[in-house]
């Protein structure tokens, strides 16, 4: 069955997690970055407005310094993210240039949600970039915003940032690329009999029970933060598809309405059904 709403989508936010950008050996997944640049440039040429929210700065920083373990020290993590962000953007710029696609960078902090002026500034900048045919590449400004990195008040991650950006620009669809095919009724990396959800229409406590934490040694958000992202989208009747970042070319099939991954959308009761 075709996902009819998605066929109407024009403004797409794509969020890619660390596990799709950093290989298990800690090296950068160059082929995934190249494929992402190709697919996003291609759909941009076809008239879609595209925004990329990328994780991977800390992972890339570890790679640059030849470190294996993510340090516990917050300042060290901030330094790693600052080093890795440069590496990541250098690769993105090179790869997108191969497809004649211009990109830009925005590093956001929580103030785009907490302060209306900052939110307005970010929204204006993003709309101006999209109108110029640019693909904005966004990450959290990890060197400044440290809430998400192992603090007691840890609540941030790029899953939620993807949802916040989608809300900011009134995106038609958020495509969340992870290292798993979708949301399951339990962690499929632990339970062989886990079953995938094709559609989710409401984020319930029961569903939250099924979602666990990060799966890769570089990830931060886990499924819990993906459900939190969906809740932010549901506030504005926005939609999300969660799928595997190992099959980046499937983005084209997703926007063509094919049933890939887990589709998060609210079923709006029609008057006659109410
Ligand atoms: N119910 C679930 N369904 C799917 N994945 C789950 C579930 N519970 C926990 N996970 C874990 O969440 C991981 C994906 O989140 P994460 O590690 O943060 O990756 P990323 O942020 O790079 O997408 C999966 O690899 C899996 O191990
Ligand atoms: N800003 C951090 C994001 C960390 C994060 O949310 O990672 P992930 O759970 O892999 O999306 C980084 O770039 O490493």
Short mmCIF file of C-alpha atoms and ligand atoms in Angstrom, two decimals:
data_model
loop_
_atom_site.label_atom_id
_atom_site.label_comp_id
_atom_site.label_asym_id
_atom_site.label_seq_id
_atom_site.Cartn_x
_atom_site.Cartn_y
_atom_site.Cartn_z
CA UNK A 1 0.00 0.00 0.00
CA UNK A 2 1.42 3.41 -0.92
CA UNK A 3 1.90 5.92 1.86
CA UNK A 4 -0.24 8.60 0.19
CA UNK A 5 0.79 11.53 2.41
CA UNK A 6 4.45 10.96 1.65
CA UNK A 7 3.76 11.30 -2.09
CA UNK A 8 2.85 14.93 -1.39
CA UNK A 9 6.05 15.63 0.59
CA UNK A 10 8.26 18.38 -0.79
CA UNK A 11 10.40 19.49 2.15
CA UNK A 12 12.42 16.57 3.56
CA UNK A 13 14.71 16.43 6.59
CA UNK A 14 17.12 13.48 6.66
CA UNK A 15 18.83 12.58 9.95
CA UNK A 16 21.74 10.16 9.83
CA UNK A 17 23.11 8.58 13.00
CA UNK A 18 26.69 7.85 14.01
CA UNK A 19 26.28 4.13 13.38
CA UNK A 20 25.71 4.88 9.66
CA UNK A 21 28.73 7.22 9.41
CA UNK A 22 31.41 5.50 11.50
CA UNK A 23 32.43 1.90 10.77
CA UNK A 24 32.71 -0.60 13.66
CA UNK A 25 36.52 -0.25 13.40
CA UNK A 26 36.20 3.49 14.10
CA UNK A 27 37.03 4.60 10.54
CA UNK A 28 34.71 6.89 8.59
CA UNK A 29 32.15 5.17 6.32
CA UNK A 30 33.17 7.00 3.14
CA UNK A 31 30.88 5.01 0.85
CA UNK A 32 27.82 5.91 2.96
CA UNK A 33 28.75 9.61 2.93
CA UNK A 34 29.25 9.45 -0.85
CA UNK A 35 25.94 7.64 -1.36
CA UNK A 36 24.14 10.13 0.90
CA UNK A 37 25.62 13.03 -1.11
CA UNK A 38 24.51 11.41 -4.38
CA UNK A 39 20.94 10.59 -3.27
CA UNK A 40 20.28 13.94 -1.58
CA UNK A 41 21.76 15.89 -4.52
CA UNK A 42 19.63 13.83 -6.93
CA UNK A 43 16.33 14.44 -5.11
CA UNK A 44 17.27 18.11 -4.63
CA UNK A 45 17.72 18.37 -8.41
CA UNK A 46 14.28 16.81 -8.81
CA UNK A 47 12.72 19.69 -6.87
CA UNK A 48 12.70 18.47 -3.26
CA UNK A 49 13.96 20.80 -0.55
CA UNK A 50 16.44 18.82 1.53
CA UNK A 51 18.01 19.39 4.95
CA UNK A 52 20.59 16.98 6.42
CA UNK A 53 20.96 16.55 10.18
CA UNK A 54 24.18 14.64 10.76
CA UNK A 55 25.64 12.95 13.80
CA UNK A 56 29.14 11.51 13.81
CA UNK A 57 31.21 14.50 14.95
CA UNK A 58 32.47 12.72 18.07
CA UNK A 59 33.04 9.51 16.13
CA UNK A 60 34.98 11.40 13.45
CA UNK A 61 36.98 13.20 16.15
CA UNK A 62 37.97 9.86 17.71
CA UNK A 63 39.12 8.76 14.28
CA UNK A 64 41.18 11.91 13.67
CA UNK A 65 43.00 11.47 17.00
CA UNK A 66 43.30 7.71 16.58
CA UNK A 67 41.38 7.13 19.81
CA UNK A 68 39.23 4.03 20.36
CA UNK A 69 37.22 4.90 23.42
CA UNK A 70 34.91 7.88 23.88
CA UNK A 71 36.32 9.77 26.90
CA UNK A 72 34.06 10.33 29.92
CA UNK A 73 35.38 13.87 30.43
CA UNK A 74 32.91 16.39 29.00
CA UNK A 75 35.56 18.89 27.86
CA UNK A 76 37.36 16.06 26.03
CA UNK A 77 34.08 15.14 24.32
CA UNK A 78 33.56 18.77 23.35
CA UNK A 79 37.07 18.89 21.88
CA UNK A 80 36.48 15.64 19.95
CA UNK A 81 33.21 16.96 18.51
CA UNK A 82 34.88 20.21 17.47
CA UNK A 83 37.72 18.32 15.72
CA UNK A 84 35.37 15.76 14.17
CA UNK A 85 32.87 18.32 12.89
CA UNK A 86 35.58 19.87 10.69
CA UNK A 87 36.50 16.43 9.33
CA UNK A 88 32.87 15.56 8.69
CA UNK A 89 32.09 18.82 6.89
CA UNK A 90 35.25 18.53 4.79
CA UNK A 91 34.12 15.10 3.59
CA UNK A 92 30.51 16.20 3.03
CA UNK A 93 31.65 19.25 1.05
CA UNK A 94 33.94 17.14 -1.15
CA UNK A 95 31.33 14.44 -1.73
CA UNK A 96 28.45 16.82 -2.49
CA UNK A 97 30.75 18.80 -4.83
CA UNK A 98 31.17 15.60 -6.89
CA UNK A 99 27.44 15.98 -7.69
CA UNK A 100 27.58 19.77 -8.17
CA UNK A 101 25.55 20.28 -5.01
CA UNK A 102 26.35 23.22 -2.72
CA UNK A 103 25.98 22.74 1.04
CA UNK A 104 26.15 24.89 4.16
CA UNK A 105 26.67 24.25 7.88
CA UNK A 106 24.55 25.21 10.87
CA UNK A 107 25.62 24.24 14.41
CA UNK A 108 22.62 24.69 16.67
CA UNK A 109 22.22 24.84 20.42
CA UNK A 110 19.15 24.37 22.59
CA UNK A 111 18.39 28.09 22.35
CA UNK A 112 16.64 27.52 19.02
CA UNK A 113 13.91 25.86 21.06
CA UNK A 114 14.16 28.04 24.18
CA UNK A 115 14.37 31.54 22.70
CA UNK A 116 11.89 32.75 20.03
CA UNK A 117 14.46 35.16 18.52
CA UNK A 118 17.02 32.37 18.03
CA UNK A 119 14.31 30.10 16.67
CA UNK A 120 13.27 32.80 14.22
CA UNK A 121 16.86 33.46 13.15
CA UNK A 122 17.46 29.75 12.50
CA UNK A 123 14.18 29.43 10.59
CA UNK A 124 14.99 32.47 8.43
CA UNK A 125 18.50 31.23 7.69
CA UNK A 126 17.24 27.76 6.73
CA UNK A 127 14.47 29.10 4.50
CA UNK A 128 16.95 31.46 2.77
CA UNK A 129 19.37 28.56 2.18
CA UNK A 130 16.62 26.30 0.80
CA UNK A 131 15.43 29.04 -1.54
CA UNK A 132 19.01 29.19 -2.91
CA UNK A 133 18.95 25.45 -3.65
CA UNK A 134 21.50 24.78 -0.90
CA UNK A 135 21.40 21.62 1.26
CA UNK A 136 21.96 22.83 4.85
CA UNK A 137 23.92 20.35 6.99
CA UNK A 138 23.08 20.64 10.68
CA UNK A 139 24.54 19.23 13.88
CA UNK A 140 24.27 20.22 17.50
CA UNK A 141 27.03 22.64 18.51
CA UNK A 142 28.57 20.04 20.78
CA UNK A 143 31.42 22.32 21.83
CA UNK A 144 28.84 24.60 23.46
CA UNK A 145 25.67 22.53 24.08
CA UNK A 146 26.80 19.74 26.38
CA UNK A 147 23.45 18.62 27.78
CA UNK A 148 23.42 15.53 25.58
CA UNK A 149 26.88 14.23 26.42
CA UNK A 150 26.70 12.11 29.60
CA UNK A 151 25.43 14.90 31.83
CA UNK A 152 22.92 14.04 34.57
CA UNK A 153 20.34 16.10 32.69
CA UNK A 154 21.11 14.19 29.54
CA UNK A 155 18.09 14.47 27.25
CA UNK A 156 19.49 15.78 23.99
CA UNK A 157 20.57 13.90 20.91
CA UNK A 158 20.33 14.35 17.15
CA UNK A 159 17.14 12.33 16.89
CA UNK A 160 15.36 15.10 18.74
CA UNK A 161 17.41 17.73 16.88
CA UNK A 162 16.07 16.22 13.64
CA UNK A 163 12.53 16.64 14.95
CA UNK A 164 13.20 20.18 16.21
CA UNK A 165 14.61 21.17 12.78
CA UNK A 166 11.61 19.50 11.05
CA UNK A 167 9.28 21.54 13.26
CA UNK A 168 11.31 24.73 12.65
CA UNK A 169 11.00 24.49 8.86
CA UNK A 170 7.57 22.79 8.82
CA UNK A 171 9.06 19.80 6.98
CA UNK A 172 6.69 17.35 5.28
CA UNK A 173 8.76 14.34 6.32
CA UNK A 174 11.67 13.40 8.60
CA UNK A 175 13.64 10.36 7.39
CA UNK A 176 15.60 8.92 10.33
CA UNK A 177 18.52 6.75 9.19
CA UNK A 178 19.72 4.36 11.89
CA UNK A 179 21.56 1.03 12.03
CA UNK A 180 18.30 -0.92 12.24
CA UNK A 181 15.40 -1.48 9.80
CA UNK A 182 12.82 0.21 12.00
CA UNK A 183 11.18 0.11 15.42
CA UNK A 184 10.67 -3.43 16.74
CA UNK A 185 8.60 -4.72 19.65
CA UNK A 186 11.98 -5.40 21.39
CA UNK A 187 15.65 -4.92 20.54
CA UNK A 188 16.25 -7.17 17.49
CA UNK A 189 19.97 -7.19 18.23
CA UNK A 190 19.14 -9.07 21.42
CA UNK A 191 15.90 -10.95 20.64
CA UNK A 192 15.67 -13.09 17.47
CA UNK A 193 11.87 -13.12 17.65
CA UNK A 194 11.57 -9.30 17.61
CA UNK A 195 8.89 -8.09 15.19
CA UNK A 196 9.09 -4.80 13.22
CA UNK A 197 6.30 -2.23 13.34
CA UNK A 198 5.35 -1.05 9.83
CA UNK A 199 3.31 1.89 11.21
CA UNK A 200 3.08 3.77 14.52
CA UNK A 201 0.18 6.18 15.12
CA UNK A 202 0.68 7.02 18.79
CA UNK A 203 3.61 7.01 21.25
CA UNK A 204 2.34 5.06 24.25
CA UNK A 205 4.01 4.01 27.51
CA UNK A 206 3.85 0.43 26.26
CA UNK A 207 5.84 1.46 23.19
CA UNK A 208 8.39 3.31 25.32
CA UNK A 209 8.92 0.10 27.28
CA UNK A 210 9.93 -1.63 24.05
CA UNK A 211 12.55 0.95 23.15
CA UNK A 212 16.03 0.56 24.50
CA UNK A 213 19.19 2.65 24.40
CA UNK A 214 21.98 3.05 21.88
CA UNK A 215 23.07 0.04 19.90
CA UNK A 216 26.51 1.04 18.61
CA UNK A 217 29.52 2.10 20.64
CA UNK A 218 29.26 5.50 18.99
CA UNK A 219 25.51 6.04 19.14
CA UNK A 220 23.83 8.27 21.67
CA UNK A 221 20.09 8.33 21.15
CA UNK A 222 18.87 4.73 20.92
CA UNK A 223 15.19 3.99 20.20
CA UNK A 224 14.03 5.97 23.22
CA UNK A 225 15.17 9.22 21.64
CA UNK A 226 13.60 8.25 18.31
CA UNK A 227 10.24 7.91 20.00
CA UNK A 228 10.81 11.26 21.69
CA UNK A 229 11.52 12.70 18.24
CA UNK A 230 8.26 11.23 16.91
CA UNK A 231 6.37 12.81 19.82
CA UNK A 232 7.74 16.25 18.88
CA UNK A 233 6.61 15.68 15.28
CA UNK A 234 3.16 14.50 16.36
CA UNK A 235 2.61 17.85 18.12
CA UNK A 236 2.31 19.35 14.61
CA UNK A 237 0.86 16.30 12.80
CA UNK A 238 4.26 15.84 11.13
CA UNK A 239 5.51 12.48 9.95
CA UNK A 240 8.65 10.34 10.15
CA UNK A 241 10.08 7.20 8.58
CA UNK A 242 12.68 5.28 10.58
CA UNK A 243 14.87 3.00 8.48
CA UNK A 244 18.34 1.60 7.99
CA UNK A 245 21.21 3.92 7.04
CA UNK A 246 22.93 0.99 5.30
CA UNK A 247 20.46 1.30 2.38
CA UNK A 248 20.65 5.04 1.71
CA UNK A 249 19.39 4.69 -1.89
CA UNK A 250 16.05 3.58 -0.41
CA UNK A 251 15.41 7.26 0.41
CA UNK A 252 14.13 7.57 -3.17
CA UNK A 253 11.75 4.63 -2.65
CA UNK A 254 10.58 6.09 0.68
CA UNK A 255 9.62 9.44 -0.90
CA UNK A 256 7.93 7.44 -3.69
CA UNK A 257 5.63 6.11 -0.98
CA UNK A 258 7.03 2.59 -0.71
CA UNK A 259 6.51 0.73 2.59
CA UNK A 260 10.07 0.85 3.95
CA UNK A 261 11.02 1.03 7.63
CA UNK A 262 8.60 2.18 10.32
CA UNK A 263 6.21 4.97 9.31
CA UNK A 264 5.23 7.28 12.18
CA UNK A 265 2.07 9.26 11.44
CA UNK A 266 -1.15 10.08 13.25
CA UNK A 267 -4.41 8.75 11.89
CA UNK A 268 -6.64 11.84 11.89
CA UNK A 269 -10.20 10.75 12.70
CA UNK A 270 -12.51 11.82 9.85
CA UNK A 271 -15.63 13.67 11.02
CA UNK A 272 -17.88 10.80 9.94
CA UNK A 273 -15.69 8.32 11.92
CA UNK A 274 -15.76 10.39 15.10
N1 LIG B 1 12.70 -1.76 20.18
C1 LIG B 1 13.83 -1.52 19.45
N2 LIG B 1 13.75 -1.55 18.08
C2 LIG B 1 14.85 -1.30 17.32
N3 LIG B 1 16.09 -1.00 17.84
C3 LIG B 1 16.20 -0.95 19.19
C4 LIG B 1 15.08 -1.20 20.04
N4 LIG B 1 15.50 -1.07 21.34
C5 LIG B 1 16.80 -0.75 21.30
N5 LIG B 1 17.25 -0.67 20.01
C6 LIG B 1 18.64 -0.31 19.64
O1 LIG B 1 18.67 1.04 19.11
C7 LIG B 1 19.74 1.11 18.19
C8 LIG B 1 19.60 2.34 17.25
O2 LIG B 1 19.82 3.55 18.01
P1 LIG B 1 21.33 4.19 18.11
O3 LIG B 1 22.25 3.16 18.68
O4 LIG B 1 21.22 5.48 18.85
O5 LIG B 1 21.76 4.39 16.62
P2 LIG B 1 21.68 5.75 15.76
O6 LIG B 1 21.42 6.90 16.69
O7 LIG B 1 22.99 5.81 15.06
O8 LIG B 1 20.50 5.56 14.86
C9 LIG B 1 19.63 -0.22 17.44
O9 LIG B 1 20.88 -0.60 16.90
C10 LIG B 1 19.22 -1.21 18.55
O10 LIG B 1 20.36 -1.87 19.07
N1 LIG B 2 26.25 15.87 18.02
C1 LIG B 2 26.64 14.49 18.29
C2 LIG B 2 25.36 13.70 18.08
C3 LIG B 2 25.34 12.45 18.81
C4 LIG B 2 24.07 11.68 18.50
O1 LIG B 2 22.93 12.08 18.72
O2 LIG B 2 24.42 10.50 17.87
P1 LIG B 2 23.39 9.43 17.25
O3 LIG B 2 22.63 8.82 18.39
O4 LIG B 2 24.29 8.48 16.56
O5 LIG B 2 22.50 10.20 16.31
C5 LIG B 2 27.72 13.99 17.29
O6 LIG B 2 27.73 14.50 16.17
O7 LIG B 2 28.51 13.11 17.65
#
